[in-house]
Short mmCIF file of N, CA and C in Angstrom, two decimals:
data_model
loop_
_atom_site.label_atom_id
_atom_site.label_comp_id
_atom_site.label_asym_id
_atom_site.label_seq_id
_atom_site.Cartn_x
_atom_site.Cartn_y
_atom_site.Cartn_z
N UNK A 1 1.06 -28.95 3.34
CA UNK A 1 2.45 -29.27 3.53
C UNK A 1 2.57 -30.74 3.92
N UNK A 2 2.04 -31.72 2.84
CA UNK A 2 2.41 -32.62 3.20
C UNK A 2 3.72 -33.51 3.68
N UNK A 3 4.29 -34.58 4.23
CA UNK A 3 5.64 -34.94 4.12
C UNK A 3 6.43 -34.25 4.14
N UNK A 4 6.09 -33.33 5.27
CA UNK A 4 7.22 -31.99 6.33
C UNK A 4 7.49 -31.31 4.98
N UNK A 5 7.11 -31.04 3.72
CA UNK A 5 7.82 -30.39 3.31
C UNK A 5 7.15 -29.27 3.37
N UNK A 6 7.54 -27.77 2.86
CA UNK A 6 7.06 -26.70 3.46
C UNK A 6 6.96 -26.01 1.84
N UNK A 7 5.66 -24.92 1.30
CA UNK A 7 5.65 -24.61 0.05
C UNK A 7 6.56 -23.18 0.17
N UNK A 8 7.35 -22.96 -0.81
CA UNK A 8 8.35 -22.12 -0.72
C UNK A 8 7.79 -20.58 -1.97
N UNK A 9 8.31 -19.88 -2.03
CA UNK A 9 7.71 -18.60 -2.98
C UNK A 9 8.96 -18.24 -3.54
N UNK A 10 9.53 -18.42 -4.49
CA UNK A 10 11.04 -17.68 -5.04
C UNK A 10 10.19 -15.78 -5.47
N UNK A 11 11.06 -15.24 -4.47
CA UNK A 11 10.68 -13.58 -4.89
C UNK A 11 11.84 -13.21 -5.10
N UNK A 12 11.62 -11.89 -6.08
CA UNK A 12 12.73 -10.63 -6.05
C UNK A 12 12.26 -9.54 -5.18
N UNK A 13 13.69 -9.36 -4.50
CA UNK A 13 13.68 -8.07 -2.95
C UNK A 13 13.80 -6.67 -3.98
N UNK A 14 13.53 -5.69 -3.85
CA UNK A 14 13.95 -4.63 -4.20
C UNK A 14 13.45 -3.78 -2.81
N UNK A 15 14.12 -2.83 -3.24
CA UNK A 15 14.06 -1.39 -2.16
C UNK A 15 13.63 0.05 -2.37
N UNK A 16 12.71 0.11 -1.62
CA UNK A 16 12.58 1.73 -1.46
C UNK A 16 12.89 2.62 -0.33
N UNK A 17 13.32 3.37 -0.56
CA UNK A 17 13.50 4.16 0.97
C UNK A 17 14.78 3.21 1.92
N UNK A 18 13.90 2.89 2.82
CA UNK A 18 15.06 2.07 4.05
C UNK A 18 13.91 1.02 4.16
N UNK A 19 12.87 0.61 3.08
CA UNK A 19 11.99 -0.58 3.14
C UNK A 19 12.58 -1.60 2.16
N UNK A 20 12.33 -3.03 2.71
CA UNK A 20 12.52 -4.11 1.40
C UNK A 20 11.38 -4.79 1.13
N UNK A 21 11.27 -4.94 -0.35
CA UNK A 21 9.86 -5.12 -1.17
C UNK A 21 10.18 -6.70 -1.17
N UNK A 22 9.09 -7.53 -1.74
CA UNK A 22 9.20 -8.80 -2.59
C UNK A 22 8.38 -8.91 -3.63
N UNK A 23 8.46 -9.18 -4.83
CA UNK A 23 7.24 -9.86 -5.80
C UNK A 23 7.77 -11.19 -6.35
N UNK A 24 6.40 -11.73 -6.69
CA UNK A 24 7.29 -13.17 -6.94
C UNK A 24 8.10 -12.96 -8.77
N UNK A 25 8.85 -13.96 -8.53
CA UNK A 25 9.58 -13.83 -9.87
C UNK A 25 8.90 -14.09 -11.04
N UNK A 26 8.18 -14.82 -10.85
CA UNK A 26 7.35 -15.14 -11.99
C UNK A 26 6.38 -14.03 -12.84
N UNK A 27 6.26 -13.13 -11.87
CA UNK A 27 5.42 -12.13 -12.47
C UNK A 27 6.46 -11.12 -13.17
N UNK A 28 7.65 -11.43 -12.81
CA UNK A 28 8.89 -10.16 -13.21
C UNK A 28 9.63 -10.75 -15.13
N UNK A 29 9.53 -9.99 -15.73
CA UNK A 29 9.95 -10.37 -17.25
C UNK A 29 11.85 -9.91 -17.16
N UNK A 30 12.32 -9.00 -16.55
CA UNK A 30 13.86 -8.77 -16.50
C UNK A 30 14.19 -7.39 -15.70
N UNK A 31 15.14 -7.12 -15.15
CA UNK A 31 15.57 -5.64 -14.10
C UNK A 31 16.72 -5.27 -15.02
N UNK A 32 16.02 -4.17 -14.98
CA UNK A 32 16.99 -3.25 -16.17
C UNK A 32 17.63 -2.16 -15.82
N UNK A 33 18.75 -1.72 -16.13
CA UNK A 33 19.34 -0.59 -15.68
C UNK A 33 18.73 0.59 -16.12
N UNK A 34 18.47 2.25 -15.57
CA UNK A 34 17.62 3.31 -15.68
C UNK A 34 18.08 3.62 -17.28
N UNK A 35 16.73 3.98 -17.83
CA UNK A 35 16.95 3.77 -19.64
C UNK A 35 16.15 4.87 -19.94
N UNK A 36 16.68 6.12 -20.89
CA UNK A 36 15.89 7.21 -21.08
C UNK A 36 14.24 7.14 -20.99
N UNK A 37 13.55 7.94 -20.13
CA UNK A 37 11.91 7.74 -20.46
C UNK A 37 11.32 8.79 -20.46
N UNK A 38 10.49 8.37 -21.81
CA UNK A 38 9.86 9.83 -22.71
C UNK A 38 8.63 9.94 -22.05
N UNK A 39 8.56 11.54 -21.37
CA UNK A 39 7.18 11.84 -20.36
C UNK A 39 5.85 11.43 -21.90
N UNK A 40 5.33 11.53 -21.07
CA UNK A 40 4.00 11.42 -21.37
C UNK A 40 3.24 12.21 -21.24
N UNK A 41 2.02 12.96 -21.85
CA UNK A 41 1.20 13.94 -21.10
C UNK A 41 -0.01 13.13 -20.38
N UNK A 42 -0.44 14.03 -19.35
CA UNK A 42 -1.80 13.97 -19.03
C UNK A 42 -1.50 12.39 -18.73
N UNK A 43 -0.92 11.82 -18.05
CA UNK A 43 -0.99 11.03 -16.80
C UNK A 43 -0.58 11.32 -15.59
N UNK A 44 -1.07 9.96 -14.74
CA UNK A 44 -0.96 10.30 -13.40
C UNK A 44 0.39 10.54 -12.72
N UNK A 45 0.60 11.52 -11.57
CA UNK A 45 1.80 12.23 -11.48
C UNK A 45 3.05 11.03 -11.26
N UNK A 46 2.65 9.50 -10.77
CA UNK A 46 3.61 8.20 -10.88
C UNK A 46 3.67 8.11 -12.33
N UNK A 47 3.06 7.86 -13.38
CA UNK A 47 3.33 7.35 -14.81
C UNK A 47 4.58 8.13 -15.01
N UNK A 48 5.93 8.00 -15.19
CA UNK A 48 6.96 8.88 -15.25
C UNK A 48 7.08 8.52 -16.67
N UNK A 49 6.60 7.86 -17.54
CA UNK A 49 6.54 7.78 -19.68
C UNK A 49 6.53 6.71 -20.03
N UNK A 50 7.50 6.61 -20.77
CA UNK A 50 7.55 4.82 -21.35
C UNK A 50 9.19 4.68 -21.82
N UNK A 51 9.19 3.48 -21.58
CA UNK A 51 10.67 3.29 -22.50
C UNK A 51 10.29 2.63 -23.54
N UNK A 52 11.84 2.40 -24.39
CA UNK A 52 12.15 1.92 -25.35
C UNK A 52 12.45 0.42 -25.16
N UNK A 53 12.13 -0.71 -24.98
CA UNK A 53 13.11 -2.19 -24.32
C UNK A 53 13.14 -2.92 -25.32
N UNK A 54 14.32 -2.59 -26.30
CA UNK A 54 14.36 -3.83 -27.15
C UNK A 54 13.38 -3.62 -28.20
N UNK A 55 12.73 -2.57 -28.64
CA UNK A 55 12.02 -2.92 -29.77
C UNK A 55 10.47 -2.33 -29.15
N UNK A 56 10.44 -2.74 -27.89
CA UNK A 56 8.98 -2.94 -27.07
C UNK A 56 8.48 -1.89 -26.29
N UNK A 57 7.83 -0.64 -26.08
CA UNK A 57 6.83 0.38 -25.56
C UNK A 57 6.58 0.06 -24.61
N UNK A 58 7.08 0.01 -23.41
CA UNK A 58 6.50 0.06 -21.90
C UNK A 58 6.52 1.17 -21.15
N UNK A 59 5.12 1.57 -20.23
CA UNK A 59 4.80 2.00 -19.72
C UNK A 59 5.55 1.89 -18.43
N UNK A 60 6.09 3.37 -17.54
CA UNK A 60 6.91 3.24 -16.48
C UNK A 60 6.87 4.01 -15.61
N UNK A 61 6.06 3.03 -14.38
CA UNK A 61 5.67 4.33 -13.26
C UNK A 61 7.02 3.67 -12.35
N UNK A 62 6.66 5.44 -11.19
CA UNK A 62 7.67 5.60 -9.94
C UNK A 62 6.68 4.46 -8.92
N UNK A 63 7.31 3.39 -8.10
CA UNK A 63 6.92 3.04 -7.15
C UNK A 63 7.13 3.72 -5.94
N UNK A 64 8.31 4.76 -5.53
CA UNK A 64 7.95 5.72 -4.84
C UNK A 64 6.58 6.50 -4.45
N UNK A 65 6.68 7.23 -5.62
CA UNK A 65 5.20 8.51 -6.11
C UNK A 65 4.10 7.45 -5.80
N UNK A 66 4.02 6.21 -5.99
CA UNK A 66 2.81 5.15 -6.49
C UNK A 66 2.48 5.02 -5.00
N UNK A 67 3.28 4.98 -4.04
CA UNK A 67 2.99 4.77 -2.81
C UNK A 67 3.13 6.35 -1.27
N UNK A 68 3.08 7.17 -2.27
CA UNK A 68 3.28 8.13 -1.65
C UNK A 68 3.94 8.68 -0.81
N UNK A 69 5.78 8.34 -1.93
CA UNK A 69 6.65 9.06 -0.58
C UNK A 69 7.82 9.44 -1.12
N UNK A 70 8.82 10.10 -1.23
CA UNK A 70 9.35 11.38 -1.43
C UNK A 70 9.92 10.97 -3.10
N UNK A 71 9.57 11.47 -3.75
CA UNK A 71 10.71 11.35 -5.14
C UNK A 71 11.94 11.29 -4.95
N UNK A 72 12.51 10.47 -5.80
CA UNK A 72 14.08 10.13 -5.40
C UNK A 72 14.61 10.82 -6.64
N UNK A 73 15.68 11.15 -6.96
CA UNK A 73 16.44 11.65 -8.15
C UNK A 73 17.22 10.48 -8.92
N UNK A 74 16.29 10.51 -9.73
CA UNK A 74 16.99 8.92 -11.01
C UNK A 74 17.99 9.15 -11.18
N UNK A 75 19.06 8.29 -10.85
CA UNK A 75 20.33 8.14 -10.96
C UNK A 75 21.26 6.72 -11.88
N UNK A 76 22.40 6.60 -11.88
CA UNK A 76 22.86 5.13 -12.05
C UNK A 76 21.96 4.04 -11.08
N UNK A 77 21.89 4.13 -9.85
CA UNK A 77 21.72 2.89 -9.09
C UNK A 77 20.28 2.60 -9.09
N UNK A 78 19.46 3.42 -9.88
CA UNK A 78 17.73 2.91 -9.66
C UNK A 78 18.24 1.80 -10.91
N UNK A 79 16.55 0.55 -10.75
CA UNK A 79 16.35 -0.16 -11.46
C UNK A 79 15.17 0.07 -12.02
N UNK A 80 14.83 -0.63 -13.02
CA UNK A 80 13.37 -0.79 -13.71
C UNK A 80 13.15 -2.25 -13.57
N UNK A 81 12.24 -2.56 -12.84
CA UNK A 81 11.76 -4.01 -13.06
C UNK A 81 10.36 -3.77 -13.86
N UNK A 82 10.84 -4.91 -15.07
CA UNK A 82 9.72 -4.85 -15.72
C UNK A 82 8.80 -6.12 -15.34
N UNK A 83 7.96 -5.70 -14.95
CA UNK A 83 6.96 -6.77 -13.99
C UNK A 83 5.78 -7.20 -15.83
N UNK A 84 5.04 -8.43 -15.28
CA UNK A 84 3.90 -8.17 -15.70
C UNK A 84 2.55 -8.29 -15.18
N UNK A 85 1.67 -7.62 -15.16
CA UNK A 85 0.14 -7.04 -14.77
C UNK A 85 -0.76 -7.70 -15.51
N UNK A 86 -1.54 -8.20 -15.31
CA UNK A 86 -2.73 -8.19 -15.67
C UNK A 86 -2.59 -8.44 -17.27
N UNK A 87 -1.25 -9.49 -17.89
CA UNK A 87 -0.85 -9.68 -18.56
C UNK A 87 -0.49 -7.99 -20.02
N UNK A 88 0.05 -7.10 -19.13
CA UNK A 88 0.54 -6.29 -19.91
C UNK A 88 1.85 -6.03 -19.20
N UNK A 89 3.28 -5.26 -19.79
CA UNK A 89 4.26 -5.40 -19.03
C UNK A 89 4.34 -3.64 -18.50
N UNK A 90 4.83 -3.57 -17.64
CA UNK A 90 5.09 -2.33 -16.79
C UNK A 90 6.14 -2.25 -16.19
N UNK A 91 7.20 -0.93 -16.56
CA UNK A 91 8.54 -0.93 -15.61
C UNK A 91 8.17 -0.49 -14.14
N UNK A 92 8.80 -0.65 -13.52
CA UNK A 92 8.85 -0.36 -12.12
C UNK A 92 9.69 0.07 -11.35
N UNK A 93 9.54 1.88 -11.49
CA UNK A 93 10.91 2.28 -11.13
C UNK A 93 11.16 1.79 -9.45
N UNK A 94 13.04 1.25 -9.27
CA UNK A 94 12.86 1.19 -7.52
C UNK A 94 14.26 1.44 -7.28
N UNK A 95 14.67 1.53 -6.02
CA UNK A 95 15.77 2.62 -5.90
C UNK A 95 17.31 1.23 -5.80
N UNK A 96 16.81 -0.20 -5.63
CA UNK A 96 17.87 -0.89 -6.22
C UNK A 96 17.10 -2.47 -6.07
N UNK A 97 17.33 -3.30 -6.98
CA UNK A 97 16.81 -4.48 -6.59
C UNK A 97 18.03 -5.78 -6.25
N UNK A 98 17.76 -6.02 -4.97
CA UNK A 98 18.83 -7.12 -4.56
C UNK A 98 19.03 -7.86 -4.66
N UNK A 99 18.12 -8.93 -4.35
CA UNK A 99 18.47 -10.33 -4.64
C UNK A 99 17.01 -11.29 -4.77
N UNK A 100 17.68 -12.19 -5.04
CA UNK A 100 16.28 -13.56 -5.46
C UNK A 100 16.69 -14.54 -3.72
N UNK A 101 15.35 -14.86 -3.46
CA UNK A 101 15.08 -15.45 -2.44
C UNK A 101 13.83 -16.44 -2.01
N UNK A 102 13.76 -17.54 -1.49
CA UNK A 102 12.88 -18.29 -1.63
C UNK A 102 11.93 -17.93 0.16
N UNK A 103 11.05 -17.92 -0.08
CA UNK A 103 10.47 -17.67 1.04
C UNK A 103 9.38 -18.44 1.44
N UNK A 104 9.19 -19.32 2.58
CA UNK A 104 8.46 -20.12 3.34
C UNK A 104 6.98 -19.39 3.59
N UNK A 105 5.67 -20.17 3.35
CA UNK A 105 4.70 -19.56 3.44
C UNK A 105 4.66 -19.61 4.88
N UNK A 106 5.01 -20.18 5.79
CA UNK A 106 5.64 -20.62 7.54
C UNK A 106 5.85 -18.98 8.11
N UNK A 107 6.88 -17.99 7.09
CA UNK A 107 7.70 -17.23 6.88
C UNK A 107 6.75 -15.91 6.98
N UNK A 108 5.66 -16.44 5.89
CA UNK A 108 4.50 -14.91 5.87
C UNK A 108 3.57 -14.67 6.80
N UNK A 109 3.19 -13.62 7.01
CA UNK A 109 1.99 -13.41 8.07
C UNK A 109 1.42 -12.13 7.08
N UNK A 110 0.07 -12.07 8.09
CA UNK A 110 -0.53 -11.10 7.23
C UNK A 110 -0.30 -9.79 7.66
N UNK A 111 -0.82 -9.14 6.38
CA UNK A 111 0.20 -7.72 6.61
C UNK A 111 -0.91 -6.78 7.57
N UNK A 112 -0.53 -6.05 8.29
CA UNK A 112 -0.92 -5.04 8.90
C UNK A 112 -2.27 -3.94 8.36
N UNK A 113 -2.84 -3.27 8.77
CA UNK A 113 -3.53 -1.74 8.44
C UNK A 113 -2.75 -0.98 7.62
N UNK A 114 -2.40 -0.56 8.23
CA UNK A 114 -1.33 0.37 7.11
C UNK A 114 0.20 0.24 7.49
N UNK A 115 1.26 0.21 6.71
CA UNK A 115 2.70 0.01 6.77
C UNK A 115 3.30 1.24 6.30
N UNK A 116 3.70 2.73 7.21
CA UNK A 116 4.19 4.03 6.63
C UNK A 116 2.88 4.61 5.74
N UNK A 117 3.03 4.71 4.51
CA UNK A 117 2.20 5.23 4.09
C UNK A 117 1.70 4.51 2.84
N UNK A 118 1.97 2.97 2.81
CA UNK A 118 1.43 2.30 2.19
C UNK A 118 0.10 1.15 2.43
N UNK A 119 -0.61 1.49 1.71
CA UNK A 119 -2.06 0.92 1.91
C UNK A 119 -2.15 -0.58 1.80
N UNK A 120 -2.71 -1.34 2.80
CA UNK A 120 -2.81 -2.50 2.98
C UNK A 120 -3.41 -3.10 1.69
N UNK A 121 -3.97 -2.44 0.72
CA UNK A 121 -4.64 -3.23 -0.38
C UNK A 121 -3.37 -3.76 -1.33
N UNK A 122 -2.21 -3.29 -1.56
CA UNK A 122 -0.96 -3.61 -2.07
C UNK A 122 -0.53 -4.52 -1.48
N UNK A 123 -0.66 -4.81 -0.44
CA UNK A 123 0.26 -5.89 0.39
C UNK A 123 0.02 -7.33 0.91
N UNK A 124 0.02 -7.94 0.08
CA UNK A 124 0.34 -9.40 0.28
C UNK A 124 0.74 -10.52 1.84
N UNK A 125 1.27 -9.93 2.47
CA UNK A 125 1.64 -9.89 3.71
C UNK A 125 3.08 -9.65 3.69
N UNK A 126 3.67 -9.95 4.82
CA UNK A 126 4.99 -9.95 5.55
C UNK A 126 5.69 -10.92 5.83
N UNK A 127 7.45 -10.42 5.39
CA UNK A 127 7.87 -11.87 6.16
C UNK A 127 8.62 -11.77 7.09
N UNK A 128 9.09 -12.13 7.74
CA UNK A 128 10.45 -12.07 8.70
C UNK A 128 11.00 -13.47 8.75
N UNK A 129 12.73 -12.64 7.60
CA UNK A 129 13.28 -13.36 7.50
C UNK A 129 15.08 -12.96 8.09
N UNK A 130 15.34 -14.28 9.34
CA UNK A 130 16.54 -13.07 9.70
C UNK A 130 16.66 -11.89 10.30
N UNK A 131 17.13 -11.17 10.46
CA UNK A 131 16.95 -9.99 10.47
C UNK A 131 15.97 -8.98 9.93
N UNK A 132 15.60 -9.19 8.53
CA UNK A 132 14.65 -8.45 7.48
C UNK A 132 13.78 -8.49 7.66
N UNK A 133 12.56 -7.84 7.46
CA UNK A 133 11.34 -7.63 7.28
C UNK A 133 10.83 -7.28 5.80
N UNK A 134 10.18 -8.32 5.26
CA UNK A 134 9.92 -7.96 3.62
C UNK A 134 8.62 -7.69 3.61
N UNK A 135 8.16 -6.50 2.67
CA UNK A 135 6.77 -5.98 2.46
C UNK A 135 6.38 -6.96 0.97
N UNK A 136 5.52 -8.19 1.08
CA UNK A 136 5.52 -8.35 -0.24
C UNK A 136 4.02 -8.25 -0.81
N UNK A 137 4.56 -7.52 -1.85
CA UNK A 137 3.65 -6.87 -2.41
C UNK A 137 2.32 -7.20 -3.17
N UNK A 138 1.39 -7.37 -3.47
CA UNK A 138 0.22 -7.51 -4.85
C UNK A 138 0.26 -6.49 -5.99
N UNK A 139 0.95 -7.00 -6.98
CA UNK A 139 1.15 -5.93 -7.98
C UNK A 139 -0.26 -6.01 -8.63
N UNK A 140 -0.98 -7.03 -8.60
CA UNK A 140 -2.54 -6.76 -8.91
C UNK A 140 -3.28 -5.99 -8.76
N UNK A 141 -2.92 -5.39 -7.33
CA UNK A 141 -3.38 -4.03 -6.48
C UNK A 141 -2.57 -2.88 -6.41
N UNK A 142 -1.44 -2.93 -7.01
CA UNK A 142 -0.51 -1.82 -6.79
C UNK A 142 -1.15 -0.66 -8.12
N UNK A 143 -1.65 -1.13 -9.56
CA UNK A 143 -2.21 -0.53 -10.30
C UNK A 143 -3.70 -1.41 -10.36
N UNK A 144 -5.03 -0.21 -10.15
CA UNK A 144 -5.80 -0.34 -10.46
C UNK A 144 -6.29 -0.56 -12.00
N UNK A 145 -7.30 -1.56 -12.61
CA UNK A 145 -7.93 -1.99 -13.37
C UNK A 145 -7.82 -0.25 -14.70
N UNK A 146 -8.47 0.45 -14.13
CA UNK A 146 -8.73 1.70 -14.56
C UNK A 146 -7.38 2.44 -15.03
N UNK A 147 -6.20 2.37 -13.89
CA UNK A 147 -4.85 2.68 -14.28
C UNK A 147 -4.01 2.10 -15.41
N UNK A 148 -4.49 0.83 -15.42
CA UNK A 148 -4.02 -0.45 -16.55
C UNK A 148 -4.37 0.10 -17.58
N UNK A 149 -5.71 0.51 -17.75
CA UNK A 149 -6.04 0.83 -19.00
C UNK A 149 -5.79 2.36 -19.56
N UNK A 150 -5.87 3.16 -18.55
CA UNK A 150 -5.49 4.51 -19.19
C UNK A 150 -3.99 4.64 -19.56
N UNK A 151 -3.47 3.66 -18.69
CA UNK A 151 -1.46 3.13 -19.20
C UNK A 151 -1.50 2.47 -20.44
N UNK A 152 -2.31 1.70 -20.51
CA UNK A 152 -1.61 0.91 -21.91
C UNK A 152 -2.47 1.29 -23.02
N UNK A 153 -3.46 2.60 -22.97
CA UNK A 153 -3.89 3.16 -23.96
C UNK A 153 -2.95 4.68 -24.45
N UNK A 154 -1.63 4.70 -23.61
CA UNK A 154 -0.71 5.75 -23.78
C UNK A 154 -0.20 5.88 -25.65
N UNK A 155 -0.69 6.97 -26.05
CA UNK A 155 -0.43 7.42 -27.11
C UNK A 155 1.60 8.18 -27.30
N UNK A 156 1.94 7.30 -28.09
CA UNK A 156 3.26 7.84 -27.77
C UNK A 156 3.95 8.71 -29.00
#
């Protein structure tokens, strides 16, 4: 941080539960409103199918289920953020995504043991900003290597 200036992170917040997420934007391709998705067999009980986007086959797990905590009932107000992984794209179901925000590395600390029932290997650290507390995430770690591939070898 040279010349007081401070390195900043532009993330998107989304929400689960009564938690607020961050990933950085850069890894996010567009947030889409909930769009029919055709199950799939014989994946894992998060892979909830794939959509249709424009032409394009993506694979679309619950970040709920992914982190182990209650299924929500897909409605109007969930989103799909279609993130990208490990340079393949993946929706990401979440129960609403809020806003874009720049966040001070000053801002992060490191994240905890465990946060509810999410595993510290997902988590990037913490920020406290304001009032808020943001969980931001490692989508690197949110799907394993092994998950990547049995997802984007989905026969549709």
């Amino acid at each position: 941080m040279e010349n007081g200036t401070s390195v900043t992170r532009k993330m998107i917040i989304f929400q689960l539960e009564d938690e607020e997420y961050a990933i950085p934007v850069n890894h996010i391709g567009s947030i889409e409103r909930l769009l029919p998705i055709t199950r799939v067999p014989q994946t894992a009980p998060f892979v909830k199918g794939v959509i249709n986007l424009r032409g394009v086959v993506i694979p679309v797990i619950d970040l709920r289920l992914r982190f182990q905590m209650k299924e929500a009932v897909l409605n109007d107000n969930k989103r799909i953020i279609i993130a990208l992984i490990n340079e393949m794209e993946v929706g990401l179901i979440v129960d609403s995504a809020n806003d874009v925000i720049d966040i001070r590395e000053d801002q992060i600390e490191s994240p905890p043991a465990v946060i509810g029932t999410i595993d510290a290997d997902y988590i990037d650290g913490i920020a406290k900003i304001d009032n808020r507390l943001l969980i931001l995430l490692n989508l690197l770690t949110v799907l394993s290597f092994e998950e990547l591939d049995k997802i984007q070898s989905l026969e549709v």
